[in-house]
XYZ file of C-alpha atoms in Angstrom:
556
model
C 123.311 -56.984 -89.090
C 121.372 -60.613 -89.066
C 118.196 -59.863 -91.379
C 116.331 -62.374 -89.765
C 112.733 -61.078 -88.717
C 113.304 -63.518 -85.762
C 116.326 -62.300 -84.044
C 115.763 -58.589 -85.508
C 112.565 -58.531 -83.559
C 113.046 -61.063 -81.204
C 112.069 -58.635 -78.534
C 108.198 -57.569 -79.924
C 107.293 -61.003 -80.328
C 104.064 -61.566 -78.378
C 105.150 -65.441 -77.402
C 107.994 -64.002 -75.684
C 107.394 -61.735 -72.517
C 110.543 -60.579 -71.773
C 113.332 -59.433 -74.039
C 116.307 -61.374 -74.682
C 118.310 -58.948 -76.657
C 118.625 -54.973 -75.888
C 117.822 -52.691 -79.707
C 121.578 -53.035 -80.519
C 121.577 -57.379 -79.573
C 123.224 -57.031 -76.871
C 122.480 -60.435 -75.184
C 120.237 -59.473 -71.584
C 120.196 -62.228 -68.565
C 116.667 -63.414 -68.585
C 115.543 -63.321 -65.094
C 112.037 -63.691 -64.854
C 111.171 -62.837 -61.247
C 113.470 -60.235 -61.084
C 113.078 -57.862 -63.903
C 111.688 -55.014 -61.732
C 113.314 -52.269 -63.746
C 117.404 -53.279 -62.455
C 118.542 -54.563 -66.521
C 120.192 -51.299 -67.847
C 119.443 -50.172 -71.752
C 121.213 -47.413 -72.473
C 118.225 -44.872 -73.933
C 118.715 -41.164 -74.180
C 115.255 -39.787 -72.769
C 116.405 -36.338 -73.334
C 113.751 -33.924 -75.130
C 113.413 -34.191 -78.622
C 114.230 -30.069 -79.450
C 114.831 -29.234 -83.464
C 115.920 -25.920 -83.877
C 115.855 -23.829 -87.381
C 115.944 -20.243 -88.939
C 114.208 -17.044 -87.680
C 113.830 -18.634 -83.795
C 112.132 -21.747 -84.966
C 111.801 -24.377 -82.314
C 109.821 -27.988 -82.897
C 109.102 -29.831 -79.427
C 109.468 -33.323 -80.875
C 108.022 -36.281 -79.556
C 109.496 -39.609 -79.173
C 109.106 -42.026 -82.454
C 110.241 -45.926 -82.192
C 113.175 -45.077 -84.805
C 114.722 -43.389 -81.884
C 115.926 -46.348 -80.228
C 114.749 -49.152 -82.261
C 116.999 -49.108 -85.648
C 115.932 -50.924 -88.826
C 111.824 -50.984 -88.210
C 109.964 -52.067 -91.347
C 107.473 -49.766 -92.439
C 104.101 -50.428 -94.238
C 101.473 -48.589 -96.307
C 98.719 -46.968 -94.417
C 95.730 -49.039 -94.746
C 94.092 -45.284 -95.239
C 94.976 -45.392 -98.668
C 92.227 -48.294 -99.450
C 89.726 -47.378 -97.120
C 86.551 -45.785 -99.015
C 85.963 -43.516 -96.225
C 89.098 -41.173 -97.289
C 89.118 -41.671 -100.365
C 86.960 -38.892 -101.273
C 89.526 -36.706 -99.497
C 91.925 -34.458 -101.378
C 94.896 -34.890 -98.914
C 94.374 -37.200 -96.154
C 97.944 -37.711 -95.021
C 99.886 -35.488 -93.610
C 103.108 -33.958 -94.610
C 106.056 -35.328 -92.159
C 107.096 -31.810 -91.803
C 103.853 -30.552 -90.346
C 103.941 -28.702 -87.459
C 101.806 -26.245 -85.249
C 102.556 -23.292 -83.393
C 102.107 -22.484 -79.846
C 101.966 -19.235 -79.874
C 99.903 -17.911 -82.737
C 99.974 -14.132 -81.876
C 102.972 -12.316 -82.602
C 104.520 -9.176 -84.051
C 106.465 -8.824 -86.810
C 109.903 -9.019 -85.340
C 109.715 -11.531 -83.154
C 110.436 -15.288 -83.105
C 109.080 -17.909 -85.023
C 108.581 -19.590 -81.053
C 108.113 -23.338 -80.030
C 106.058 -25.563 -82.393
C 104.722 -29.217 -82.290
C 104.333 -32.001 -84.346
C 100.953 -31.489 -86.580
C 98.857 -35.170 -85.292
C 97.073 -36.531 -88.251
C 97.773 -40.111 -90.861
C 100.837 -40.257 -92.154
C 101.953 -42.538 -95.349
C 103.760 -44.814 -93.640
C 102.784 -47.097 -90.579
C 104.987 -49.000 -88.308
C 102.311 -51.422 -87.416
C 100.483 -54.467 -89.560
C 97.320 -54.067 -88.606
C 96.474 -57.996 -87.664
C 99.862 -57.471 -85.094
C 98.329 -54.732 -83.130
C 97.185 -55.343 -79.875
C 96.128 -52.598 -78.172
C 94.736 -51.511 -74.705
C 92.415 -48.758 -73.218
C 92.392 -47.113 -69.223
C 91.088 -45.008 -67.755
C 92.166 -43.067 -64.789
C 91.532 -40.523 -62.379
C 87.871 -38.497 -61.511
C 85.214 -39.263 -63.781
C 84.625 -36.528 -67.305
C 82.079 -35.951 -69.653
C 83.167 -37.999 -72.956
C 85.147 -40.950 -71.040
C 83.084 -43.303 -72.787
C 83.178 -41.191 -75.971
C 86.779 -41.393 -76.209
C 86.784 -45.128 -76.029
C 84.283 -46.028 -78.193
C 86.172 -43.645 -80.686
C 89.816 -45.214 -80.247
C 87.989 -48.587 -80.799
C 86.017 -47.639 -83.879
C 89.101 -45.896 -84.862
C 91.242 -49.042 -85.095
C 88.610 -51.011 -86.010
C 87.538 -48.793 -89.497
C 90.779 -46.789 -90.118
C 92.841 -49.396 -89.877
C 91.749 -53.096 -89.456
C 92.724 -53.590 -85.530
C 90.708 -56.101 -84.275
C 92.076 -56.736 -80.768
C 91.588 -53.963 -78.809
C 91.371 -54.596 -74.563
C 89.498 -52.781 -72.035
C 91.882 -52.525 -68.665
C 89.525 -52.285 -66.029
C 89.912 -49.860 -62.919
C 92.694 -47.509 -63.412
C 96.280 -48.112 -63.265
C 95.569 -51.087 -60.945
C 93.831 -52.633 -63.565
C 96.895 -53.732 -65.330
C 97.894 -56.153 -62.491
C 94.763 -56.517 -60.107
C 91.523 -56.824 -62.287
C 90.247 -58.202 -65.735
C 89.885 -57.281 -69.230
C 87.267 -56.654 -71.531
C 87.480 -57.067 -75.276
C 86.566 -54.283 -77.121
C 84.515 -53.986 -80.089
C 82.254 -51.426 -82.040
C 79.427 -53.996 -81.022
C 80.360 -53.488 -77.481
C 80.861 -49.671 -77.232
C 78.213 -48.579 -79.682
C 76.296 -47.025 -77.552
C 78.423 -46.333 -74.485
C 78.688 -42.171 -75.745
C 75.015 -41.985 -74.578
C 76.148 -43.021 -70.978
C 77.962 -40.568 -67.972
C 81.383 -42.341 -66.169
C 83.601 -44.914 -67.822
C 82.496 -48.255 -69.072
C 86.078 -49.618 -68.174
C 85.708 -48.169 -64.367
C 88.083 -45.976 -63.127
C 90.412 -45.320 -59.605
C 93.288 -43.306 -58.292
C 96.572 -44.412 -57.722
C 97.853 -47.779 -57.701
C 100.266 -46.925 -60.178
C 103.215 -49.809 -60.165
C 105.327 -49.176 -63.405
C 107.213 -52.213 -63.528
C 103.856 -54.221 -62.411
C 102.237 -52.107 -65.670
C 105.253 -53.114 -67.443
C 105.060 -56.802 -66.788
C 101.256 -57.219 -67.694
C 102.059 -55.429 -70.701
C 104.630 -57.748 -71.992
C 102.607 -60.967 -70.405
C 99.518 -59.782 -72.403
C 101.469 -59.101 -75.779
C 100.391 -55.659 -76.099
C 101.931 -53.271 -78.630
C 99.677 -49.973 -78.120
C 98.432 -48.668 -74.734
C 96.089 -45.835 -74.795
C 95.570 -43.548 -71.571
C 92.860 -41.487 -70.846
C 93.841 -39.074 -67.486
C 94.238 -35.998 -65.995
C 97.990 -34.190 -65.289
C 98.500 -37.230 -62.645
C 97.800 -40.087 -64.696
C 99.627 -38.450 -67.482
C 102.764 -38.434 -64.859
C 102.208 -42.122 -64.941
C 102.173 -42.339 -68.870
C 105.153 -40.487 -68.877
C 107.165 -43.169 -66.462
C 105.603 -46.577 -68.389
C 106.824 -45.089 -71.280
C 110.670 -44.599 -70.176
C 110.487 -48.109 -68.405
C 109.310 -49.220 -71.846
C 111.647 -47.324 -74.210
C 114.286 -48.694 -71.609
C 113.437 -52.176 -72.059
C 113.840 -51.490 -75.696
C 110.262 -52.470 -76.601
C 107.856 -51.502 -79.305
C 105.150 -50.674 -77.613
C 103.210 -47.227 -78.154
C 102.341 -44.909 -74.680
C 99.528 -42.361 -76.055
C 97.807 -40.510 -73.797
C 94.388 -38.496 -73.952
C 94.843 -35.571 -71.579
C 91.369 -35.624 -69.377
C 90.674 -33.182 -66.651
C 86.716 -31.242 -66.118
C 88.785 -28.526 -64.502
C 90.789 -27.364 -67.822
C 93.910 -26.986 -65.731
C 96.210 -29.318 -68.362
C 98.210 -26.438 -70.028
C 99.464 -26.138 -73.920
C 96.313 -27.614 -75.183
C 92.931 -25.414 -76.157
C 91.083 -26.742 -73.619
C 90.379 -30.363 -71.821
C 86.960 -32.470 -73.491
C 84.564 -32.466 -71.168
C 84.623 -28.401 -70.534
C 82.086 -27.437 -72.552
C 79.697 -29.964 -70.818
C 80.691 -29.022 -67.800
C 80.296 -25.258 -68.293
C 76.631 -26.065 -69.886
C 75.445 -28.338 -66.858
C 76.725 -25.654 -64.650
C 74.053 -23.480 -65.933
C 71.099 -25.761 -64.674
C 72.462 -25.319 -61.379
C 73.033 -21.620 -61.774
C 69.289 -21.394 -63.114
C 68.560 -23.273 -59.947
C 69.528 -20.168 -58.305
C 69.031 -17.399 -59.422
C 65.256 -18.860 -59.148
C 65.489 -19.215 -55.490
C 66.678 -16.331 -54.818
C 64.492 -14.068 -56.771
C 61.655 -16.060 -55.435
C 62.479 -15.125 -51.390
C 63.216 -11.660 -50.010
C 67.060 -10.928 -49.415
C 67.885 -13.970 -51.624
C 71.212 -15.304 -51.927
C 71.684 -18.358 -54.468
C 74.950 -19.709 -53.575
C 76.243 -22.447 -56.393
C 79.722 -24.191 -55.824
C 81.347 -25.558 -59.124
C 84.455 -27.343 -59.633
C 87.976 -25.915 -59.806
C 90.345 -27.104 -57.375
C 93.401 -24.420 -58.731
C 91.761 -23.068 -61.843
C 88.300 -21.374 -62.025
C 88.088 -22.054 -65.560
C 84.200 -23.616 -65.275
C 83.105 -21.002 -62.182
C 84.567 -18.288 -64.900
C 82.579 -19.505 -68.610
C 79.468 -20.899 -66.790
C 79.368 -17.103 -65.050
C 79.888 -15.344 -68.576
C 77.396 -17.983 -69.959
C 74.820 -17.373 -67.438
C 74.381 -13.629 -67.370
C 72.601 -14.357 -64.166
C 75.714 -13.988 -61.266
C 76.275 -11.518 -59.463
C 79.562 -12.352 -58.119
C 81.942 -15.309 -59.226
C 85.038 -16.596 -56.791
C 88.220 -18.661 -57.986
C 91.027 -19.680 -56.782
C 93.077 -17.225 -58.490
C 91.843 -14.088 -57.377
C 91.917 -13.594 -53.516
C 89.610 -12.294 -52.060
C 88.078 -11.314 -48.177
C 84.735 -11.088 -46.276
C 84.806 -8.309 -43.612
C 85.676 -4.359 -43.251
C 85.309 -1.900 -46.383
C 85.735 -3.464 -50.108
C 85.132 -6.775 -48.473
C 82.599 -9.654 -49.852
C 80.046 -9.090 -46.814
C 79.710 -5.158 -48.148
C 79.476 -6.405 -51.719
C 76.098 -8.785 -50.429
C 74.585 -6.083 -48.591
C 75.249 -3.686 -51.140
C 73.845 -5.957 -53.767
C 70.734 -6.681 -52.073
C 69.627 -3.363 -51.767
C 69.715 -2.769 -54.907
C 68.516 -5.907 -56.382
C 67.115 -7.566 -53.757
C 68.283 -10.973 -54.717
C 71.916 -12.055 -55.775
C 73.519 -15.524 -57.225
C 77.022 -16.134 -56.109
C 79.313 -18.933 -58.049
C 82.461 -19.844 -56.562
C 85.312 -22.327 -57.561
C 86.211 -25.319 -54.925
C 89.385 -24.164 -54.399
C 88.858 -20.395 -54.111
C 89.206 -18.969 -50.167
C 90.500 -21.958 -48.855
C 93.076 -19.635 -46.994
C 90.009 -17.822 -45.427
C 89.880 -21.041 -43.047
C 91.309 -21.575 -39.338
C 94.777 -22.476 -38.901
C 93.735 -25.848 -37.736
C 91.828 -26.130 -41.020
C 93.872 -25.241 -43.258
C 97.051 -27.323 -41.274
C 95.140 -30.067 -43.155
C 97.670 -32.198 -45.411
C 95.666 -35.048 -46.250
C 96.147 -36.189 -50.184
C 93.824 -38.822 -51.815
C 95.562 -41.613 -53.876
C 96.251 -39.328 -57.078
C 98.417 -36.901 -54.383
C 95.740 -34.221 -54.825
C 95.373 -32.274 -51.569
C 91.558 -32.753 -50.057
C 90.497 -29.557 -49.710
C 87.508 -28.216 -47.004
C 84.035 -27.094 -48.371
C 84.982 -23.720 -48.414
C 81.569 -23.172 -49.965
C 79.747 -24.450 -47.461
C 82.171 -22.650 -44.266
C 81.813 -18.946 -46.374
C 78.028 -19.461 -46.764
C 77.379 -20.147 -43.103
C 79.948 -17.417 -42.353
C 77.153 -15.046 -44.346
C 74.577 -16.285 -42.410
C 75.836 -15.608 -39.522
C 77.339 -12.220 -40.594
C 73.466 -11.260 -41.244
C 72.157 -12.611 -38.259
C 72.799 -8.909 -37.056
C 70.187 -6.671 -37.010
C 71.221 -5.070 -40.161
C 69.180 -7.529 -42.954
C 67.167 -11.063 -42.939
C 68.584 -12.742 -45.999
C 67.406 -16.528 -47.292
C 70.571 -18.399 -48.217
C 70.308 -21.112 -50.722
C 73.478 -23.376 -51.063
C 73.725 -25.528 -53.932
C 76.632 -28.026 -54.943
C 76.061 -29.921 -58.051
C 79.841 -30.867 -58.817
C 79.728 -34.687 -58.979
C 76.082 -34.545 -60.658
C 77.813 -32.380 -63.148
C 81.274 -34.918 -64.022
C 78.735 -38.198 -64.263
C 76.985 -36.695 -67.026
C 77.088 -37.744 -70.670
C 78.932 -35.323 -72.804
C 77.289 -32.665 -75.266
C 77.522 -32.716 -78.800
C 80.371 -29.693 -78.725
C 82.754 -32.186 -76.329
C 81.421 -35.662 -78.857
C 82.737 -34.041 -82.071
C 86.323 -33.283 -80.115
C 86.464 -36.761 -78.453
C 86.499 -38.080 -81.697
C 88.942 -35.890 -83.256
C 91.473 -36.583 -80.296
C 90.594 -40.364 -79.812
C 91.478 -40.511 -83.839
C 94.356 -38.510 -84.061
C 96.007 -40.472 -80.855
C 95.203 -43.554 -83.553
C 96.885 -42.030 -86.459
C 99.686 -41.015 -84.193
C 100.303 -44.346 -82.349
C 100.183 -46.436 -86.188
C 102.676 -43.863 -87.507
C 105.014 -44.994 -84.390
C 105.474 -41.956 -82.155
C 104.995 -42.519 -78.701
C 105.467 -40.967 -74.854
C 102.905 -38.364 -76.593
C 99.910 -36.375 -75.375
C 97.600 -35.229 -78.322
C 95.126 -31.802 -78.192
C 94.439 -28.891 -80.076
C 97.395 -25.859 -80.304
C 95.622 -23.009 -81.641
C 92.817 -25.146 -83.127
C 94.980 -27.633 -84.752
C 95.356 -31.253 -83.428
C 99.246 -31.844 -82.118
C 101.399 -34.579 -80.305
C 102.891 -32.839 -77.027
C 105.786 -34.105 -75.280
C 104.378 -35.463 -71.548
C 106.852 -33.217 -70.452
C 104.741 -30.461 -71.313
C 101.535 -31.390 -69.860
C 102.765 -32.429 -66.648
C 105.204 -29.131 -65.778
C 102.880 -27.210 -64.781
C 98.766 -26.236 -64.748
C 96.712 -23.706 -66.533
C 94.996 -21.420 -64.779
C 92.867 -18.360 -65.258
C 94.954 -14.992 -65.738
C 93.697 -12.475 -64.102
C 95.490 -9.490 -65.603
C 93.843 -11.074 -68.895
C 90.857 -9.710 -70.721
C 88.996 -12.622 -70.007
C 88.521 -11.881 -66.306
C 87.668 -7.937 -67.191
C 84.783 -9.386 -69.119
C 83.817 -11.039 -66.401
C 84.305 -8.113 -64.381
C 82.007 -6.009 -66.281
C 79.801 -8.878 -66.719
C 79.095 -9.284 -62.885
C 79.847 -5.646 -61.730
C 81.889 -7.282 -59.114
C 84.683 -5.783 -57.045
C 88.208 -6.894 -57.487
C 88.454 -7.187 -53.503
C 91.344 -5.003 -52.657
C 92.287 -5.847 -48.516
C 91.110 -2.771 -47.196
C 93.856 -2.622 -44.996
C 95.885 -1.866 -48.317
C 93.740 0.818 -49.240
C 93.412 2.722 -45.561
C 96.825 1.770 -44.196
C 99.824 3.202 -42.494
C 100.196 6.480 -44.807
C 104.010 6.454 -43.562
C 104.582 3.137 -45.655
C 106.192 3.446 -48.665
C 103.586 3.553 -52.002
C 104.337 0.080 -53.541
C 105.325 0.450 -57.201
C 102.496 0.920 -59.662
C 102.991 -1.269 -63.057
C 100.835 -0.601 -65.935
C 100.445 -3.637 -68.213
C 98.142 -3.745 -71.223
C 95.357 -6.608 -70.813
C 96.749 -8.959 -73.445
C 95.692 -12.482 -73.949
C 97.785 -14.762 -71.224
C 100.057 -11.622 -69.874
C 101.436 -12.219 -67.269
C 101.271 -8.957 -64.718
C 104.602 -8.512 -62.463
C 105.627 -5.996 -60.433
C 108.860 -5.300 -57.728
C 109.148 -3.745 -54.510
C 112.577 -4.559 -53.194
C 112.757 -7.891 -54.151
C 113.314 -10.138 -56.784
C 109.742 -10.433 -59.370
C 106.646 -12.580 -58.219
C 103.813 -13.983 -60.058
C 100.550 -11.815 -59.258
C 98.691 -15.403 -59.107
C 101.411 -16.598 -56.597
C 100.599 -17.142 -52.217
C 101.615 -13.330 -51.353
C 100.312 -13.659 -47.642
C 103.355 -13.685 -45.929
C 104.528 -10.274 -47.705
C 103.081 -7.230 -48.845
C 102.743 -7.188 -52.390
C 102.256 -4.534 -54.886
C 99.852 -2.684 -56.417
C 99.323 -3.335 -60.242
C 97.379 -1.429 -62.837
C 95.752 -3.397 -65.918
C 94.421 -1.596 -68.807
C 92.682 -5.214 -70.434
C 90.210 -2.338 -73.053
C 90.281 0.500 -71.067
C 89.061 -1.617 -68.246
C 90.915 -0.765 -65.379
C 90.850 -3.013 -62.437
C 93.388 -3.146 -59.560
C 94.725 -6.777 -58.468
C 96.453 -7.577 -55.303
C 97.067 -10.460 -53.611
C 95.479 -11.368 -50.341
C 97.528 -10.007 -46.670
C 98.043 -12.275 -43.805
């Protein structure tokens, strides 16, 4: 093989936008206009899965040695930086990994693991080479700024990176919009401000228009701060990337107020999120103590997970009944939400009511709810369900049974444009630095966040398959059950119906942490959480600490 740096890495050089050779020199026609993803390189994009003794499973993620042979390596600048050197064991061991599922019992599998993030001894990047770039993408977060001015610091102090671009306005930005140089001069102070400094949008996600203005701009590390949609979009610049042979790190920041992006702990931003909630909350639970028949009525965030209606109603101690998306619910006839209210307010006189975006959209018209509209991320727009269930109470207690004084109260965008707390600061900068360490070591196509409290690179794969959402048959939700005193909203219809029909099967399931609760009835198994309104779905029985609750899924 020629040893010449030129022709070795012909391909990385800045001056040159376009490759002329593919990672084995394979000569590639060089046409300019048309390289629009149609020049073949041959790159398995298969999962990375390393397999070992006792059921041991590592969920790899991509490195540059994977389809670039023969990179140099260099000595982490680390090792001369005063900061660490005052630590005992700053790098970490290539064999570090963390586990996914840290409960177990004694005879079962060792289960799936990930790379441990974190500085390693070797770097595939001189620092004065590195040219990196920043975007931001999607709704606006708590810590947006955070993470920026920590990825720039990061390069800046860790390891001597001193061109660092902002892209500005999403995706689009990489083809459509300027840059802004980076410095710690410029973002010192951006933590102390809500939004994104860099702007942000939805959509406009070209890859091979990305691609292009990647090359053109001779950038070598792209950093992505998104929710599950924008890490989609990571997930496809990398591949066009790692097809085009290139050595360019893809690192993305997962980024979502909701904390629906599943593997990791939990999405930066939450905490704020769930503490802001609480002003609202406060808000009231005042009104409606201060009025006869008071009803506070607060709508939070949580388009398919109730994650922040759930923690901001166990923080509070002040609701009386919290909604999500994941447990149905109803509003007339015995058991239903209209009972609960009345039933409430006699005793109390006053009730607070939280409820999740998303939760009871199915409550709405058939004309509603025939609404398919998507904005520009492909997220359906949902109604305010929030404000068509209040009104519906209203007018439920227009009868002459009570006067009630309905307060409605939707702080959700007042909530995202906040600055973040000190909680979601400290875990910006661990993520923003451990995406650092992770794209200098040279793995890429890689979202970081914490496993079980330690910091790990996760396959895009991973974060994109699917969404976490709050388990009902968990113990989580039975606290919150207790908490509020709440029904579980059984249909009455299920309870009172046709004594002829056939008892469903009754499942009892202890209340572990993310368990699942299943149950048959002459059919194949379906998820409790799943859209049971076109069949009539079983009865299940959760003992979460001797709290017994009964879940069932709402009837058409």
């Amino acid at each position: 093989m020629d040893s010449s740096p030129i022709s070795r890495f012909r391909c990385f050089d800045p001056t040159n936008s376009y490759p002329t050779t593919t990672p084995n020199h394979t000569p590639i026609p060089r046409h300019r206009n048309n390289y629009k993803g149609t020049l073949a390189i041959s790159v398995n994009s298969e999962p990375k899965i390393v397999s070992g003794e006792a059921g041991y499973v590592l969920e790899d993620v991509p490195h540059f040695t994977d389809y670039i042979p023969d990179l140099p390596t260099y000595p982490n600048p680390l090792q001369d930086n005063p900061a660490y050197s005052v630590v005992k064991q700053y790098f970490v061991n290539v064999d570090d990994t963390v586990a996914q599922q840290i409960v177990v019992a004694k005879d079962s599998p060792r289960g799936t693991h990930f790379r441990r993030a974190g500085p390693r001894q070797k770097v595939y990047f001189e620092s004065e080479d590195v040219h990196a770039c920043i975007v931001t993408c999607g709704g606006l977060c708590p810590g947006l700024n955070t993470v920026i001015r920590e990825i720039v610091c990061g390069l800046y102090h860790m390891y001597g990176v001193h061109k660092v671009l902002g892209i500005e306005g999403g995706y689009r930005g990489f083809y459509a919009r300027n840059t802004i140089p980076l410095t710690p001069k410029v973002v010192n102070d951006v933590h102390k401000r809500g939004g994104t400094i860099l702007g942000s949008s939805r959509g406009g996600h070209d890859t091979s228009k990305i691609v292009d203005s990647i090359q053109d701009r001779g950038i070598n590390q792209v950093y992505i701060i998104g929710g599950d949609g924008t890490q989609k979009g990571a997930s496809v610049i990398f591949e066009e990337i790692r097809r085009r042979g290139l050595k360019v790190v893809v690192a993305g920041i997962p980024k979502t107020i909701d904390n629906d992006i599943p593997v990791i702990d939990k999405s930066f931003g939450f905490d704020t999120a769930v503490e802001e909630a609480q002003r609202a909350i406060n808000a009231a639970h005042v009104e409606s103590e201060s009025f006869e028949n008071g009803i506070g009525f607060v709508k939070l965030m949580g388009r398919y997970s109730g994650f922040i209606a759930m923690y901001a109603t166990l923080a509070s101690r002040d609701v009386d009944c919290c909604l999500i998306p994941e447990s149905p619910f109803y509003l007339e006839g015995p058991g239903g939400l209209f009972e609960f209210i009345e039933k409430r307010l006699k005793e109390h006189g006053h009730m607070v009511i939280v409820m999740a975006e998303g939760a009871g959209q199915e409550l709405l018209s058939e004309s509603i709810r025939a609404n398919d509209q998507q904005d520009a991320s492909g997220n359906k727009l949902l109604n305010d369900v929030g404000l068509w269930i209040s009104q519906r109470i209203k007018d439920h207690f227009k009868k002459p049974k009570m006067a009630i004084n309905l307060k409605y109260i939707d702080p959700t965008y007042m909530i995202r444009a906040v600055p973040s707390n000190a909680s979601d600061n400290v875990y910006c900068t661990l993520l923003a630095h451990s995406a650092v360490h992770g794209a200098m070591a040279g793995y890429t196509g890689f979202t970081v966040g914490p496993v079980n409290g330690r910091h790990a690179y996760i396959p895009f794969r991973r974060v994109i398959e699917t969404q976490n959402k709050v388990v009902i048959t968990d113990r989580m939700w039975a606290r919150l059950l207790c908490s509020t005193n709440q029904p579980s909203f059984l249909d009455h219809k299920d309870v009172v119906g046709d004594e002829k029909e056939e008892v469903p099967q009754i499942q009892s399931i202890n209340g572990e942490n993310n368990l699942e609760a299943r149950a048959t009835k002459h059919r194949e198994p379906k998820d409790v959480t799943e859209d049971t309104r076109e069949e009539e779905p079983p009865i299940l029985l959760v003992n979460g600490n001797s709290h017994l609750e009964a879940i069932m899924a709402n009837q058409k």
